[in-house]
Amino acid sequence: MAVVADAGTLYGLLAVGAGLATGLAGIGAGMGEQGIGAAVVGVVAEEPGFLGKGLFLMLLPETLIIFGLAVSLILMFAWTPFSGIVTP
Amino acid sequence: MPVLRLPKFGSPVKYAYITGRVRALKTKLVPAEMYARMMNMDMSEIARYLEETQYKDEIDALSKDYSGVELIEHATFANMAKTFRKLEEVSIDEPSFLILEYLRRWDVWNIKTLLRGKFYGATDTEIVKHLVPAGELSSERLNELAKKDSITDIISAFDGTDYSSALAQYDGKNLASLENALDKLYYFRMERAVGGTLSVGGGLLLKYVRREVDIRNLITLFRMNKAGIDAAVIQENLIPGGKLHDELSRMAGQPFGEFLRALEGYPFWSSISDIASVDLDAVSRIEARLRAYLIRYAWALSNYHPLSILPVLGYMVSKETEVSNIRKIVRGKEAGLPAELVEEQVVVA
């Protein structure tokens, strides 16, 4: 079976996908964090002792980036789609 | 028509900071069970207790000028003014605009205090003692106004502001009509300002303000219907703008029993049903219950929209109530009133 494809293009698209996975996850986490961050700063201004708990709450949306990053890493290094490509 | 500052409309995220802050401040309010304990303390113990709370700075600062009841009274007012000013200063755009609009009630309070003080010939230092610079008028401006010689001078100092139309009603003989006009102006302004905002919080603030007007009118009705005053006079004293204005104004001048029966079925009825009877001895008990209802209502609204002006409103209402409760307790103690009587007046939501 001969699939005609430019390996360079495919690899480029893969890299774009990996970039989007981390990038979009980052934007989403940032949007989630803006309100939490503002609220935490507000509470800490009155109750400095809340800083630890506040930081923990602030970092919760950050975990979403890790999913994005994991997908990116899999795409770039662990997944090998090129094995099926036979260049003419 | 005065110019209305139009706010910029923001997403709920703009409220995150200020609501976080007021929720932290809410935890510092005097807990409800402390009021009962305060009833058993003497004046210096109350002052010492307040020194352990958020009132510390004010108690420390004012303790060299005042003592006893006066110290507590001035310290609580000064703390409230400071807190409210802070809330207004640390917020931006729509929250700041709405907070200021709410705080104008203290401008109205100050103008009333100034006029009353001048009317009864108090000195300017005496008047300044009772001012609460929590609103838009700064303490410098208020001091300046207190130094004016007569009521007409104070009134002319407000020329060109929103207040001029209300203040023009001064006839030189009594202040009652002028004070009513100021109240009406405040609620009118509030409604207009809130109507200009588009966020959900603005609409709910208006809902609260309408309910507050209703409750104030209801208290007026309780007092005046109890005293058997003429319907036309009562209707003149009702503040327009409430949701139930038409229904309440129809109740004006009704015999007391009939009036109570007409109130059944309204949302606030359940909070007064056990004490509202034809042989009611003191309207102030009803007033305390209705005010408590209003605080619960403000916080209940804030649960629907946690990121809006409503938690801030709830906090401001609670703080005002706390200050008035502490004042009631210390004033009651000073006057030697029986504890049960004072306890009835304390508003606990």
Coordinates of N, CA, C and O in Angstrom, one line a residue, chain B residues 154-322:
Chain B
I154 N -26.2 76.7 54.3 CA -26.0 75.3 54.0 C -26.7 74.9 52.7 O -26.2 74.3 51.8
I155 N -28.0 75.3 52.7 CA -28.8 75.0 51.5 C -28.3 75.6 50.2 O -28.2 74.9 49.2
S156 N -27.8 76.8 50.3 CA -27.3 77.4 49.1 C -25.9 76.8 48.7 O -25.6 76.8 47.5
A157 N -25.2 76.2 49.7 CA -24.0 75.5 49.3 C -24.2 74.3 48.4 O -23.4 73.8 47.7
F158 N -25.5 73.8 48.4 CA -25.8 72.6 47.6 C -26.4 73.0 46.3 O -26.9 72.2 45.5
D159 N -26.4 74.3 46.0 CA -27.0 74.8 44.7 C -26.3 74.1 43.5 O -25.1 73.9 43.5
G160 N -27.1 73.6 42.6 CA -26.5 73.0 41.4 C -26.3 71.5 41.6 O -25.9 70.9 40.7
T161 N -26.5 71.0 42.8 CA -26.4 69.5 42.9 C -27.8 68.9 42.9 O -28.8 69.6 42.9
D162 N -27.8 67.6 43.0 CA -29.1 66.9 43.0 C -30.0 67.3 44.2 O -31.2 67.2 44.1
Y163 N -29.3 67.6 45.3 CA -30.0 67.9 46.5 C -30.8 69.2 46.5 O -31.7 69.4 47.3
S164 N -30.4 70.1 45.5 CA -31.0 71.5 45.6 C -32.5 71.5 45.5 O -33.2 72.2 46.3
S165 N -33.1 70.6 44.7 CA -34.6 70.6 44.6 C -35.2 70.2 45.9 O -36.3 70.8 46.3
A166 N -34.6 69.2 46.5 CA -35.2 68.7 47.8 C -35.0 69.8 48.9 O -36.0 70.1 49.7
L167 N -33.8 70.4 48.9 CA -33.5 71.4 49.9 C -34.4 72.6 49.8 O -34.6 73.4 50.7
A168 N -34.8 72.9 48.5 CA -35.6 74.1 48.3 C -36.9 74.1 49.0 O -37.6 75.1 49.1
Q169 N -37.3 72.9 49.5 CA -38.6 72.8 50.2 C -38.6 73.4 51.6 O -39.6 73.4 52.3
Y170 N -37.4 73.8 52.0 CA -37.3 74.3 53.4 C -38.2 75.6 53.5 O -38.0 76.5 52.8
D171 N -39.1 75.5 54.5 CA -40.0 76.7 54.6 C -39.6 77.6 55.9 O -40.3 78.5 56.2
G172 N -38.5 77.2 56.5 CA -38.1 78.0 57.7 C -38.7 77.6 59.0 O -38.3 78.1 60.0
K173 N -39.8 76.8 58.9 CA -40.5 76.4 60.2 C -40.1 75.0 60.6 O -39.8 74.8 61.8
N174 N -40.3 74.0 59.7 CA -39.9 72.7 60.2 C -39.2 71.9 59.1 O -39.2 72.3 57.9
L175 N -38.5 70.9 59.6 CA -37.6 70.1 58.7 C -38.2 68.9 58.1 O -37.7 68.2 57.3
A176 N -39.4 68.5 58.7 CA -40.0 67.2 58.3 C -40.2 67.0 56.8 O -39.8 66.0 56.2
S177 N -40.8 68.0 56.2 CA -41.1 67.9 54.7 C -39.8 67.8 53.9 O -39.6 67.0 53.0
L178 N -38.8 68.6 54.4 CA -37.5 68.6 53.7 C -36.8 67.2 53.8 O -36.3 66.6 52.9
E179 N -36.9 66.6 55.0 CA -36.3 65.3 55.3 C -37.0 64.2 54.4 O -36.3 63.4 53.8
N180 N -38.3 64.3 54.3 CA -39.0 63.4 53.5 C -38.6 63.5 52.0 O -38.4 62.5 51.3
A181 N -38.4 64.8 51.6 CA -38.0 65.0 50.2 C -36.6 64.5 50.0 O -36.4 63.9 48.9
L182 N -35.7 64.6 50.9 CA -34.4 64.0 50.8 C -34.4 62.5 50.6 O -33.7 61.9 49.8
D183 N -35.3 61.8 51.5 CA -35.4 60.4 51.4 C -35.9 60.0 50.0 O -35.4 59.1 49.4
K184 N -37.0 60.7 49.6 CA -37.5 60.4 48.3 C -36.5 60.6 47.2 O -36.4 59.7 46.3
L185 N -35.7 61.6 47.3 CA -34.7 61.9 46.3 C -33.7 60.7 46.3 O -33.3 60.3 45.2
Y186 N -33.3 60.3 47.5 CA -32.3 59.2 47.5 C -32.8 58.0 46.8 O -32.1 57.4 45.9
Y187 N -34.0 57.6 47.0 CA -34.6 56.4 46.4 C -34.8 56.6 44.9 O -34.6 55.7 44.1
F188 N -35.2 57.8 44.6 CA -35.4 58.1 43.1 C -34.0 58.0 42.4 O -33.9 57.4 41.3
R189 N -33.0 58.6 43.0 CA -31.6 58.5 42.4 C -31.2 57.1 42.2 O -30.6 56.7 41.2
M190 N -31.4 56.3 43.3 CA -31.0 54.9 43.3 C -31.6 54.2 42.2 O -31.0 53.4 41.4
E191 N -32.9 54.4 42.0 CA -33.6 53.6 41.0 C -33.1 54.0 39.6 O -32.9 53.2 38.8
R192 N -32.9 55.3 39.4 CA -32.4 55.8 38.1 C -31.0 55.2 37.9 O -30.7 54.8 36.7
A193 N -30.2 55.2 38.9 CA -28.8 54.8 38.7 C -28.7 53.3 38.4 O -28.1 52.8 37.5
V194 N -29.5 52.5 39.2 CA -29.5 51.1 39.0 C -30.1 50.7 37.6 O -29.7 49.8 36.9
G195 N -31.2 51.5 37.3 CA -31.8 51.3 36.0 C -30.8 51.4 34.8 O -31.0 50.8 33.8
G196 N -29.8 52.2 35.0 CA -28.8 52.4 34.0 C -27.8 51.3 33.8 O -27.0 51.4 32.9
T197 N -27.8 50.4 34.7 CA -26.8 49.3 34.6 C -27.5 48.1 34.0 O -28.7 47.9 34.1
L198 N -26.7 47.3 33.3 CA -27.3 46.1 32.6 C -27.0 44.8 33.2 O -27.7 43.8 32.9
S199 N -26.1 44.7 34.2 CA -25.8 43.4 34.8 C -26.9 42.9 35.6 O -27.8 43.7 36.1
V200 N -27.0 41.6 35.9 CA -28.0 41.0 36.7 C -28.0 41.6 38.1 O -29.0 41.8 38.7
G201 N -26.8 41.8 38.6 CA -26.6 42.4 39.9 C -27.4 43.7 40.1 O -28.0 43.9 41.1
G202 N -27.3 44.5 39.1 CA -27.9 45.8 39.1 C -29.4 45.7 39.3 O -30.1 46.3 40.1
G203 N -30.0 44.7 38.5 CA -31.4 44.5 38.5 C -31.9 44.0 39.9 O -32.9 44.4 40.5
L204 N -31.0 43.1 40.5 CA -31.3 42.6 41.8 C -31.2 43.6 42.9 O -31.9 43.6 43.9
L205 N -30.2 44.5 42.7 CA -30.0 45.6 43.7 C -31.3 46.4 43.7 O -31.8 46.8 44.8
L206 N -31.8 46.7 42.5 CA -33.1 47.4 42.4 C -34.2 46.7 43.1 O -35.0 47.3 43.8
K207 N -34.2 45.4 42.9 CA -35.2 44.6 43.6 C -35.1 44.7 45.1 O -36.1 44.9 45.8
Y208 N -33.9 44.7 45.6 CA -33.7 44.9 47.1 C -34.1 46.3 47.5 O -34.8 46.4 48.5
V209 N -33.7 47.3 46.7 CA -34.1 48.7 47.1 C -35.6 48.9 47.1 O -36.1 49.5 48.0
R210 N -36.2 48.3 46.1 CA -37.7 48.3 46.1 C -38.3 47.7 47.4 O -39.2 48.2 48.0
R211 N -37.7 46.6 47.8 CA -38.2 45.9 49.0 C -37.9 46.7 50.2 O -38.8 46.8 51.1
E212 N -36.8 47.4 50.2 CA -36.4 48.2 51.3 C -37.4 49.4 51.4 O -37.9 49.7 52.6
V213 N -37.8 50.0 50.3 CA -38.7 51.1 50.3 C -40.1 50.6 50.9 O -40.7 51.2 51.7
D214 N -40.5 49.4 50.4 CA -41.7 48.8 50.9 C -41.7 48.6 52.4 O -42.6 48.9 53.1
I215 N -40.5 48.1 52.9 CA -40.4 47.9 54.4 C -40.5 49.2 55.1 O -41.1 49.3 56.2
R216 N -39.8 50.2 54.6 CA -39.8 51.5 55.3 C -41.2 52.1 55.3 O -41.6 52.6 56.3
N217 N -41.9 51.9 54.2 CA -43.3 52.4 54.1 C -44.1 51.6 55.1 O -45.0 52.2 55.7
L218 N -43.9 50.3 55.2 CA -44.7 49.5 56.0 C -44.5 49.9 57.5 O -45.5 50.0 58.3
I219 N -43.2 50.3 57.9 CA -43.0 50.7 59.2 C -43.7 52.0 59.5 O -44.4 52.2 60.5
T220 N -43.7 52.9 58.5 CA -44.4 54.2 58.6 C -45.9 53.9 58.8 O -46.6 54.5 59.6
L221 N -46.4 52.9 58.0 CA -47.8 52.6 58.1 C -48.2 52.1 59.5 O -49.2 52.4 60.1
F222 N -47.3 51.2 60.0 CA -47.5 50.6 61.3 C -47.6 51.7 62.3 O -48.6 51.8 63.1
R223 N -46.6 52.7 62.3 CA -46.6 53.8 63.3 C -47.9 54.6 63.1 O -48.6 54.9 64.1
M224 N -48.2 55.0 61.9 CA -49.2 56.0 61.7 C -50.6 55.4 61.8 O -51.5 56.1 62.3
N225 N -50.8 54.2 61.3 CA -52.1 53.6 61.4 C -52.4 53.3 62.9 O -53.5 53.4 63.3
K226 N -51.3 52.9 63.6 CA -51.5 52.7 65.1 C -52.0 54.0 65.8 O -52.8 53.9 66.7
A227 N -51.4 55.1 65.3 CA -51.7 56.4 66.0 C -53.0 56.9 65.4 O -53.5 58.0 65.9
G228 N -53.6 56.3 64.4 CA -54.9 56.7 63.8 C -54.8 58.0 63.1 O -55.7 58.9 63.2
I229 N -53.7 58.1 62.3 CA -53.5 59.4 61.5 C -54.3 59.3 60.2 O -54.5 58.2 59.7
D230 N -54.7 60.5 59.7 CA -55.5 60.6 58.5 C -54.8 59.9 57.3 O -53.6 60.1 57.1
A231 N -55.6 59.3 56.4 CA -55.0 58.6 55.3 C -54.1 59.5 54.4 O -53.1 59.1 53.9
A232 N -54.7 60.7 54.1 CA -54.0 61.6 53.2 C -52.6 62.0 53.8 O -51.6 62.1 53.0
V233 N -52.5 62.2 55.1 CA -51.2 62.6 55.7 C -50.2 61.4 55.6 O -49.1 61.6 55.2
I234 N -50.7 60.2 55.8 CA -49.9 59.0 55.7 C -49.3 58.9 54.3 O -48.1 58.7 54.1
Q235 N -50.2 59.0 53.3 CA -49.8 58.8 51.9 C -48.8 59.8 51.5 O -47.9 59.5 50.7
E236 N -48.8 61.0 52.1 CA -47.8 62.0 51.8 C -46.4 61.5 52.3 O -45.4 61.9 51.7
N237 N -46.4 60.8 53.4 CA -45.2 60.4 54.0 C -44.6 59.1 53.4 O -43.5 58.7 53.8
L238 N -45.3 58.4 52.5 CA -44.8 57.2 51.9 C -43.8 57.5 50.8 O -44.0 58.5 50.1
I239 N -42.8 56.7 50.8 CA -41.8 56.9 49.8 C -42.2 56.2 48.5 O -42.5 55.0 48.5
P240 N -42.2 56.9 47.4 CA -42.6 56.3 46.1 C -41.5 55.3 45.6 O -40.3 55.5 46.0
G241 N -41.8 54.4 44.8 CA -40.8 53.6 44.1 C -40.8 52.1 44.6 O -40.2 51.3 44.0
G242 N -41.5 51.9 45.7 CA -41.6 50.5 46.2 C -42.4 49.6 45.2 O -43.2 50.1 44.5
K243 N -42.2 48.3 45.3 CA -42.9 47.4 44.5 C -44.4 47.4 44.9 O -45.3 47.2 44.0
L244 N -44.6 47.5 46.2 CA -46.0 47.3 46.7 C -46.6 48.7 47.0 O -47.5 48.8 47.8
H245 N -46.1 49.7 46.4 CA -46.5 51.1 46.8 C -48.0 51.3 46.7 O -48.6 51.8 47.7
D246 N -48.6 50.9 45.6 CA -50.1 51.1 45.5 C -50.9 50.4 46.5 O -51.8 50.9 47.2
E247 N -50.4 49.1 46.7 CA -51.2 48.3 47.7 C -51.0 48.9 49.1 O -52.0 49.0 49.9
L248 N -49.8 49.3 49.4 CA -49.5 49.9 50.8 C -50.2 51.2 51.0 O -50.8 51.5 52.0
S249 N -50.3 52.0 49.9 CA -50.9 53.3 50.1 C -52.4 53.2 50.3 O -53.1 54.0 50.9
R250 N -52.9 52.1 49.7 CA -54.4 51.8 49.9 C -54.6 51.4 51.4 O -55.7 51.6 51.9
M251 N -53.6 50.9 52.1 CA -53.8 50.5 53.5 C -53.7 51.6 54.4 O -54.0 51.5 55.6
A252 N -53.3 52.8 53.9 CA -53.1 54.0 54.8 C -54.4 54.3 55.4 O -55.5 54.4 54.7
G253 N -54.4 54.6 56.7 CA -55.6 55.1 57.4 C -56.6 54.0 57.7 O -57.6 54.3 58.3
Q254 N -56.3 52.8 57.4 CA -57.2 51.7 57.8 C -57.2 51.5 59.3 O -56.2 51.7 59.9
P255 N -58.3 51.0 59.8 CA -58.3 50.6 61.2 C -57.2 49.5 61.4 O -57.0 48.7 60.5
F256 N -56.5 49.5 62.6 CA -55.4 48.6 62.8 C -55.6 47.2 62.5 O -54.8 46.5 61.8
G257 N -56.7 46.6 63.0 CA -57.0 45.2 62.8 C -57.2 44.9 61.3 O -56.6 43.9 60.9
E258 N -57.9 45.7 60.6 CA -58.1 45.5 59.2 C -56.7 45.5 58.4 O -56.5 44.8 57.5
F259 N -55.9 46.5 58.9 CA -54.6 46.7 58.3 C -53.7 45.4 58.4 O -53.1 44.9 57.5
L260 N -53.8 44.8 59.6 CA -53.0 43.6 59.9 C -53.5 42.5 59.0 O -52.7 41.7 58.5
R261 N -54.9 42.4 58.9 CA -55.4 41.3 58.1 C -55.0 41.4 56.6 O -54.7 40.4 56.0
A262 N -54.9 42.7 56.2 CA -54.5 42.9 54.8 C -53.0 42.5 54.5 O -52.7 42.2 53.4
L263 N -52.2 42.5 55.6 CA -50.8 42.2 55.4 C -50.6 40.7 55.3 O -49.5 40.3 54.8
E264 N -51.5 39.9 55.7 CA -51.3 38.4 55.7 C -51.1 38.0 54.2 O -51.7 38.5 53.3
G265 N -50.1 37.1 54.0 CA -49.9 36.6 52.7 C -48.8 37.3 52.0 O -48.3 36.8 51.0
Y266 N -48.3 38.4 52.5 CA -47.1 39.1 51.9 C -45.9 38.3 52.4 O -45.9 37.7 53.5
P267 N -44.8 38.4 51.6 CA -43.6 37.6 52.0 C -43.0 37.9 53.4 O -42.4 37.1 54.0
F268 N -43.2 39.2 53.8 CA -42.6 39.6 55.1 C -43.5 39.2 56.3 O -43.1 39.3 57.4
W269 N -44.7 38.7 56.0 CA -45.7 38.5 57.1 C -45.2 37.4 58.0 O -45.3 37.6 59.3
S270 N -44.5 36.4 57.5 CA -44.1 35.3 58.4 C -43.1 35.7 59.5 O -43.1 35.1 60.6
S271 N -42.4 36.8 59.2 CA -41.4 37.2 60.2 C -42.0 38.1 61.3 O -41.4 38.4 62.3
I272 N -43.3 38.6 61.0 CA -43.9 39.4 62.1 C -45.2 38.8 62.6 O -45.8 39.3 63.5
S273 N -45.6 37.7 62.0 CA -47.0 37.2 62.3 C -47.2 36.9 63.8 O -48.3 37.1 64.3
D274 N -46.1 36.5 64.5 CA -46.3 36.1 65.9 C -46.5 37.3 66.9 O -47.0 37.1 68.0
I275 N -46.0 38.4 66.4 CA -46.1 39.6 67.4 C -47.1 40.7 66.9 O -47.4 41.6 67.6
A276 N -47.4 40.6 65.6 CA -48.3 41.6 65.1 C -49.8 41.3 65.5 O -50.4 40.3 65.0
S277 N -50.3 42.0 66.4 CA -51.7 41.8 66.8 C -52.3 43.2 67.1 O -51.6 44.2 67.2
V278 N -53.6 43.2 67.3 CA -54.3 44.5 67.4 C -53.8 45.2 68.7 O -53.7 46.4 68.7
D279 N -53.5 44.4 69.7 CA -53.0 45.1 71.0 C -51.5 45.2 71.1 O -50.9 45.1 72.1
L280 N -50.9 45.4 69.9 CA -49.4 45.6 69.8 C -49.0 46.8 70.6 O -49.6 47.9 70.5
D281 N -48.0 46.6 71.5 CA -47.7 47.7 72.4 C -46.6 48.6 71.8 O -46.6 49.8 71.9
A282 N -45.6 48.0 71.1 CA -44.5 48.8 70.6 C -44.2 48.5 69.2 O -43.9 47.3 68.9
V283 N -44.3 49.5 68.3 CA -44.0 49.2 66.9 C -42.5 48.9 66.6 O -42.2 48.2 65.7
S284 N -41.7 49.3 67.6 CA -40.2 49.1 67.4 C -39.9 47.6 67.3 O -38.9 47.2 66.7
R285 N -40.7 46.8 68.0 CA -40.5 45.3 67.9 C -40.7 44.9 66.5 O -39.9 44.1 65.9
I286 N -41.8 45.3 65.9 CA -42.1 45.0 64.5 C -40.9 45.5 63.6 O -40.5 44.8 62.7
E287 N -40.5 46.7 63.9 CA -39.4 47.3 63.1 C -38.2 46.5 63.1 O -37.6 46.2 62.0
A288 N -37.8 46.0 64.3 CA -36.6 45.1 64.4 C -36.8 43.9 63.6 O -35.8 43.5 62.9
R289 N -37.9 43.3 63.7 CA -38.2 42.0 62.9 C -38.1 42.3 61.4 O -37.5 41.5 60.6
L290 N -38.7 43.4 61.0 CA -38.7 43.7 59.5 C -37.3 44.0 59.0 O -37.0 43.6 57.9
R291 N -36.5 44.7 59.9 CA -35.1 44.9 59.4 C -34.3 43.6 59.3 O -33.5 43.5 58.4
A292 N -34.6 42.7 60.3 CA -33.9 41.4 60.2 C -34.3 40.7 58.9 O -33.5 40.1 58.2
Y293 N -35.6 40.8 58.6 CA -36.1 40.2 57.4 C -35.3 40.7 56.2 O -35.0 40.0 55.2
L294 N -35.1 42.1 56.2 CA -34.5 42.7 55.1 C -33.0 42.2 54.9 O -32.6 42.0 53.8
I295 N -32.3 42.0 56.0 CA -30.9 41.5 55.9 C -31.0 40.1 55.3 O -30.2 39.8 54.4
R296 N -31.9 39.3 55.8 CA -32.0 37.9 55.3 C -32.2 37.9 53.8 O -31.7 37.2 53.0
Y297 N -33.1 38.9 53.4 CA -33.5 39.0 52.0 C -32.3 39.4 51.2 O -32.0 38.8 50.1
A298 N -31.5 40.3 51.7 CA -30.3 40.8 50.9 C -29.3 39.6 50.7 O -28.8 39.4 49.6
W299 N -29.1 38.8 51.8 CA -28.1 37.7 51.7 C -28.7 36.6 50.8 O -28.0 35.9 50.1
A300 N -30.0 36.4 50.9 CA -30.7 35.4 50.1 C -30.5 35.7 48.6 O -30.2 34.8 47.8
L301 N -30.7 37.0 48.3 CA -30.5 37.4 46.9 C -29.1 37.1 46.4 O -28.8 36.7 45.3
S302 N -28.1 37.4 47.4 CA -26.7 37.2 47.0 C -26.3 35.8 46.7 O -25.4 35.5 46.0
N303 N -27.1 34.8 47.2 CA -26.9 33.4 46.9 C -27.2 33.1 45.5 O -26.6 32.2 44.9
Y304 N -28.2 33.8 44.9 CA -28.5 33.5 43.5 C -27.4 34.0 42.6 O -27.1 33.4 41.5
H305 N -26.8 35.1 42.9 CA -25.7 35.7 42.1 C -24.5 36.0 42.9 O -24.3 37.1 43.3
P306 N -23.7 35.0 43.2 CA -22.5 35.2 44.0 C -21.5 36.2 43.5 O -20.9 36.9 44.3
L307 N -21.4 36.3 42.2 CA -20.5 37.3 41.6 C -21.3 38.5 41.1 O -21.5 38.7 39.9
S308 N -21.8 39.3 42.1 CA -22.6 40.5 41.7 C -22.5 41.5 42.9 O -21.8 41.2 43.8
I309 N -23.2 42.6 42.8 CA -23.1 43.6 43.8 C -23.8 43.1 45.1 O -23.6 43.7 46.2
L310 N -24.6 42.0 45.0 CA -25.4 41.6 46.2 C -24.7 41.2 47.4 O -25.1 41.6 48.5
P311 N -23.6 40.5 47.3 CA -22.8 40.2 48.6 C -22.3 41.5 49.2 O -22.3 41.6 50.5
V312 N -21.9 42.4 48.4 CA -21.4 43.7 48.9 C -22.6 44.4 49.7 O -22.5 44.9 50.8
L313 N -23.7 44.4 49.0 CA -24.9 45.0 49.6 C -25.3 44.3 50.9 O -25.5 45.0 51.9
G314 N -25.2 43.0 50.9 CA -25.5 42.2 52.1 C -24.6 42.6 53.2 O -25.0 42.8 54.4
Y315 N -23.3 42.8 52.9 CA -22.4 43.1 53.9 C -22.6 44.5 54.4 O -22.6 44.8 55.7
M316 N -22.9 45.5 53.5 CA -23.1 46.8 54.0 C -24.4 46.9 54.9 O -24.3 47.6 55.9
V317 N -25.4 46.2 54.5 CA -26.6 46.2 55.4 C -26.3 45.6 56.7 O -26.7 46.1 57.8
S318 N -25.5 44.4 56.7 CA -25.2 43.8 58.0 C -24.4 44.7 58.9 O -24.5 44.7 60.1
K319 N -23.4 45.4 58.2 CA -22.5 46.3 59.0 C -23.3 47.4 59.6 O -23.1 47.8 60.8
E320 N -24.2 48.0 58.8 CA -25.0 49.1 59.4 C -25.9 48.6 60.5 O -26.0 49.3 61.6
T321 N -26.4 47.4 60.4 CA -27.2 46.9 61.5 C -26.4 46.6 62.7 O -26.8 46.9 63.8
E322 N -25.1 46.1 62.5 CA -24.3 45.8 63.6 C -24.0 47.1 64.4 O -24.1 47.1 65.6

